[in-house]
mmCIF file of C-alpha atoms in Angstrom:
data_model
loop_
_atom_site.group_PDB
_atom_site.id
_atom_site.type_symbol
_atom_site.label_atom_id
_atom_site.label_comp_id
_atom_site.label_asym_id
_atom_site.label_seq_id
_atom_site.Cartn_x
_atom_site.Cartn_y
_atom_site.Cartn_z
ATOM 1 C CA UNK G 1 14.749 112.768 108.669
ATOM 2 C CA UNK G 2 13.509 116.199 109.491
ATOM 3 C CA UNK G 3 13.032 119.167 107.575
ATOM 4 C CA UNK G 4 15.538 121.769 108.356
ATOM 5 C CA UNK G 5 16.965 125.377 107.471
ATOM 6 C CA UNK G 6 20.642 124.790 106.924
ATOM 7 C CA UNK G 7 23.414 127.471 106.262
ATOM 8 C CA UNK G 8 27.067 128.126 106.496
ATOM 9 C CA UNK G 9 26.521 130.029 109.852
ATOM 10 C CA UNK G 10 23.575 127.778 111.655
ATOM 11 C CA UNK G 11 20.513 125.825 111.480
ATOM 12 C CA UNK G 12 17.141 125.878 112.074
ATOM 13 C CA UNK G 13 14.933 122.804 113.039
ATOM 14 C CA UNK G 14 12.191 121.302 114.585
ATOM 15 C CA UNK G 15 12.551 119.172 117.698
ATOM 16 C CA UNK G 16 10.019 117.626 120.290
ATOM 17 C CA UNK G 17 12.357 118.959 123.096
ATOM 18 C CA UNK G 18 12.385 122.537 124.630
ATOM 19 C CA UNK G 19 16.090 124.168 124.877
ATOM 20 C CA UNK G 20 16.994 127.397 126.356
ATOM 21 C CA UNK G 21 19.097 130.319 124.989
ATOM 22 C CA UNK G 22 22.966 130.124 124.907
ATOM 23 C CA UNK G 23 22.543 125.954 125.299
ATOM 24 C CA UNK G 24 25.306 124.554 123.622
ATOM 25 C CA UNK G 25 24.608 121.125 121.716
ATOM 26 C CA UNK G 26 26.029 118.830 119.463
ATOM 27 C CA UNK G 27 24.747 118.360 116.339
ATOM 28 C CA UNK G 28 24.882 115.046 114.290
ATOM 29 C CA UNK G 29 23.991 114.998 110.338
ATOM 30 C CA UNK G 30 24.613 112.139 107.698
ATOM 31 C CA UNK G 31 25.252 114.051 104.696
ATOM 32 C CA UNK G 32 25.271 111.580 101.092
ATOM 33 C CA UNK G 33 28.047 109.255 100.722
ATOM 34 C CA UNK G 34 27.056 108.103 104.695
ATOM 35 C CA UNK G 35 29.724 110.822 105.337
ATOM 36 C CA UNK G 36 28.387 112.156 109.255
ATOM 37 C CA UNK G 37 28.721 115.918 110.035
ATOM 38 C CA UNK G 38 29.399 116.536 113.467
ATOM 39 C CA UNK G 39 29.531 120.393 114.967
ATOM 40 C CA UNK G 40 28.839 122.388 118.166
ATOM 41 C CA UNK G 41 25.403 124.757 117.937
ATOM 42 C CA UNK G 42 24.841 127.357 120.390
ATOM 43 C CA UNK G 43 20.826 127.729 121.229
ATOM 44 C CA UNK G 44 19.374 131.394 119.753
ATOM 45 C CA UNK G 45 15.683 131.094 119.941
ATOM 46 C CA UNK G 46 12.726 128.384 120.181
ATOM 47 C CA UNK G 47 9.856 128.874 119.194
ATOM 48 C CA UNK G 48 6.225 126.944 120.504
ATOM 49 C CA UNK G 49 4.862 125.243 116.988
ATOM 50 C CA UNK G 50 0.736 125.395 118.441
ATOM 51 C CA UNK G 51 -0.345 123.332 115.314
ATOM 52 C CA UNK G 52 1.046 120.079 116.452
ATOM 53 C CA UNK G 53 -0.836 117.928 119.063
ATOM 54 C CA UNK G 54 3.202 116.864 120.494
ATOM 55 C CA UNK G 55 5.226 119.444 122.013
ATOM 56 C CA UNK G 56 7.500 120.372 119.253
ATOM 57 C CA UNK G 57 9.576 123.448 119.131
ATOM 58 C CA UNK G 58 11.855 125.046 115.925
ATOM 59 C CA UNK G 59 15.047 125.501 117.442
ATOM 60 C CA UNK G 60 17.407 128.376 115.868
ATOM 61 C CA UNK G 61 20.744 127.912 116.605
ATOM 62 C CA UNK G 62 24.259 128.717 115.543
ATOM 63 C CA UNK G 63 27.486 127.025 114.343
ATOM 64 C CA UNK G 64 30.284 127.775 117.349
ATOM 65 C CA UNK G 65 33.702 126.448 117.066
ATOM 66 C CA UNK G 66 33.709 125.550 114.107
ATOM 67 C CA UNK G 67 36.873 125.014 112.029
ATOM 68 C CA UNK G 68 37.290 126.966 108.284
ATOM 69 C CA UNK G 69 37.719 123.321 106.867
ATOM 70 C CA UNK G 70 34.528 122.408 108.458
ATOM 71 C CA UNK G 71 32.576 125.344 107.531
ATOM 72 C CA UNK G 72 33.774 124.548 104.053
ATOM 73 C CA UNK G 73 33.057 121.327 103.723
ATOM 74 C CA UNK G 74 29.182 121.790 105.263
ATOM 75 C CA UNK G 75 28.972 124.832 102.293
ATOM 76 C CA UNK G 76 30.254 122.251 99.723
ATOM 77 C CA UNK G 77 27.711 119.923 100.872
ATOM 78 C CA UNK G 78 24.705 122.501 101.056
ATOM 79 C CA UNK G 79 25.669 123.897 97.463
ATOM 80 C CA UNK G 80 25.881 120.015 95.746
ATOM 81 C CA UNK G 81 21.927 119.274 97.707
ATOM 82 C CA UNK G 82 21.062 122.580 95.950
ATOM 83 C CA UNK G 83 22.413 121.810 92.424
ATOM 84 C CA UNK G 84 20.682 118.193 92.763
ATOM 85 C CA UNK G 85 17.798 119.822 94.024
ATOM 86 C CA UNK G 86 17.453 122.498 91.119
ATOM 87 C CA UNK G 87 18.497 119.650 88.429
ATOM 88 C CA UNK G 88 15.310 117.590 89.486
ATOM 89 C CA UNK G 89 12.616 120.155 90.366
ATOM 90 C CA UNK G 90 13.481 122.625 87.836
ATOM 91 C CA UNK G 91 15.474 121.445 85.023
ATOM 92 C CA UNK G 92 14.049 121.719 80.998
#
């Protein structure tokens, strides 16, 4: 597990591996329910992290031929984790 920034349009994420600009990857995610989330990223921007004694980089990147279906489902899931998330942290 690794912390990420996750949206409708891309992600954001911290990997020990350098990429370059306009790389296109494949990204793999197990969303609840064991359910995996498969999609195409393109490479925008990585960033150097100094504080870590590994190499590690954050890696922006956007979503690239991606399906409406797909989008939608990867919205549904992000909105449900941020319901759950609200529930527990900051219910009465």
């Amino acid at each position: 597990e690794r912390s990420i920034n996750l949206s409708g349009g891309g992600i954001g994420v911290v990997v020990n591996t350098r990429y370059e600009p306009q790389d296109i990857l494949t990204l793999t995610m197990r969303f609840p329910d064991q359910i995996l989330f498969k999609a195409s990223i393109e490479v925008l921007l990585v960033d150097l992290i100094e504080a870590h004694h590994i190499r590690t980089y954050r890696l922006h990147a956007r979503f690239v031929g991606m399906t409406t279906q797909t989008q939608e489902l990867l919205i549904q899931y992000i909105m449900r984790f941020q319901r759950e998330h609200l529930a527990r942290h900051y219910s009465a």
